[in-house]
Short mmCIF file of C-alpha atoms in Angstrom, two decimals:
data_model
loop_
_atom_site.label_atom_id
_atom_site.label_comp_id
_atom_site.label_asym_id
_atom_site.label_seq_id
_atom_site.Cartn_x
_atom_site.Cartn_y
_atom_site.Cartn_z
CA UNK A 160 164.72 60.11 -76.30
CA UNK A 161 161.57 62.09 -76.96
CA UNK A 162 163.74 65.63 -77.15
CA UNK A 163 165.41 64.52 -80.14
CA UNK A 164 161.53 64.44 -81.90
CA UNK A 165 159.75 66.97 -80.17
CA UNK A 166 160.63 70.40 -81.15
CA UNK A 167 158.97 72.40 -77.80
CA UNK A 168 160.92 71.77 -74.90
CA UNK A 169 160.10 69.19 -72.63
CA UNK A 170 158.01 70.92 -70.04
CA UNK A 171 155.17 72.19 -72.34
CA UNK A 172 151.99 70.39 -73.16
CA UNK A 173 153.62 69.32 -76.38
CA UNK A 174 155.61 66.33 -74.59
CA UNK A 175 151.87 64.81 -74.07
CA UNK A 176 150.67 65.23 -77.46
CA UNK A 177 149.59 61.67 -78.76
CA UNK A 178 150.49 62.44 -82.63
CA UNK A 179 154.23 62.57 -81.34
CA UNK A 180 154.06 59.56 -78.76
CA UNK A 181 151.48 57.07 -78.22
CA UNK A 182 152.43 57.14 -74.36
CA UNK A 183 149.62 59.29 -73.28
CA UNK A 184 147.14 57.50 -76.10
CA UNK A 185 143.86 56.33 -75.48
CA UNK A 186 143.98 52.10 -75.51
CA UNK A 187 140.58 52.11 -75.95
CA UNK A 188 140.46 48.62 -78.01
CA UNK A 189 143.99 47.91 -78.27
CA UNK A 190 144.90 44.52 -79.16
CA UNK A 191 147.17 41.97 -76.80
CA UNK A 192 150.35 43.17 -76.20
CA UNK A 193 154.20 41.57 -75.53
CA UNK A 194 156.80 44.22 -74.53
CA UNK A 195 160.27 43.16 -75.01
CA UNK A 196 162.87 45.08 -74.13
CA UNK A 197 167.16 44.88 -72.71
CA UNK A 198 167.77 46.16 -69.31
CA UNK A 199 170.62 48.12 -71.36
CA UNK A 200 167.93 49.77 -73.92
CA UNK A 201 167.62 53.48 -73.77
CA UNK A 202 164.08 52.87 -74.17
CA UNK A 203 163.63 50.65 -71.16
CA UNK A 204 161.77 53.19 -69.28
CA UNK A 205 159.83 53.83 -72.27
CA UNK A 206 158.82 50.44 -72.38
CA UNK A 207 157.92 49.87 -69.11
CA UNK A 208 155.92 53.12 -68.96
CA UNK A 209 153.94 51.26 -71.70
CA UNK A 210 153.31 48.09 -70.12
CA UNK A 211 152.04 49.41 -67.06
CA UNK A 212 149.47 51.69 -69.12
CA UNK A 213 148.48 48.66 -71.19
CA UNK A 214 147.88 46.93 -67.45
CA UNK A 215 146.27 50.12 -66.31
CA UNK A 216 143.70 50.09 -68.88
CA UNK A 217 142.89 46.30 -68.29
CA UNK A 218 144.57 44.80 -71.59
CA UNK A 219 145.95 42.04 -71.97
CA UNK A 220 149.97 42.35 -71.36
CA UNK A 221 152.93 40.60 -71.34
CA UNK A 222 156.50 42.14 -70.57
CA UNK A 223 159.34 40.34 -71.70
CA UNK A 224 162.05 41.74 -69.87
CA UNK A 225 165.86 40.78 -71.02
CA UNK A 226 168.96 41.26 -68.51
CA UNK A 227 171.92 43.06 -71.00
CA UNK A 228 169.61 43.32 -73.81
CA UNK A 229 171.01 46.81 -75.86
CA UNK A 230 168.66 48.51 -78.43
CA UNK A 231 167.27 45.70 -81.03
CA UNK A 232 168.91 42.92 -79.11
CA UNK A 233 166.78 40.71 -80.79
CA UNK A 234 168.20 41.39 -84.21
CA UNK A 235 171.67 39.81 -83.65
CA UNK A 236 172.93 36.79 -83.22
CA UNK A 237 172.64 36.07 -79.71
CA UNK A 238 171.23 33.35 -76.95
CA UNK A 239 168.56 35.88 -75.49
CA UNK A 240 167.84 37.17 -79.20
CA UNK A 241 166.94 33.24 -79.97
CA UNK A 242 165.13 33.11 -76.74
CA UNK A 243 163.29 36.69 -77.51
CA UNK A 244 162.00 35.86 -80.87
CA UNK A 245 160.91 32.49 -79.80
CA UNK A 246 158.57 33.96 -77.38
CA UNK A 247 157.40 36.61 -79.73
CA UNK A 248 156.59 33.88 -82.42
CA UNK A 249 154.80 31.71 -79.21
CA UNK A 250 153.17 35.02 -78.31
CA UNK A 251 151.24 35.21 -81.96
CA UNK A 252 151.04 32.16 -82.88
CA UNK A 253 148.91 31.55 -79.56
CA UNK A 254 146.91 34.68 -80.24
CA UNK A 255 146.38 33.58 -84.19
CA UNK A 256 145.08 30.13 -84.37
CA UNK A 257 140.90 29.97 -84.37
#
């Protein structure tokens, strides 16, 4: 996915640079996290990557992982779409109240 944004090819340095993915970041201070993400995403691997840095650095992470979930599952009209954004509403509301 990254080669269609990154201009150098994949083996330089460039593929690490954080202004073109946050992948490599710092998460110094990042907030609570939910990943969601389809099985059938092309960014699944992505996504996972992610979580397990957010773990890694001792943040607090959840990974919502959905079995035939495409790109933007969540978006259509669709059991595991109702079921998704449920548990990303749950996941701020619990996170928002004082």
């Amino acid at each position: 996915f990254g080669e269609h944004y990154n201009p150098w090819p994949a083996t330089s340095t460039a593929a690490f640079d954080t202004r073109l993915s946050p992948l490599y970041a710092d998460l110094t201070g990042m907030p609570p996290a939910l990943f969601t993400v389809g099985t059938w995403d092309p960014l699944v691997d992505d996504t996972l990557f992610m979580a397990t840095r957010w773990v890694t650095a001792g943040l607090e992470t959840e990974l919502a992982l959905y079995p035939g979930g495409i790109h933007a599952f969540d978006a259509f009209p669709m059991p595991i779409a109702v079921e998704a954004r449920d548990r990303m509403h749950r996941f701020i509301a619990d996170r928002s109240r004082p």
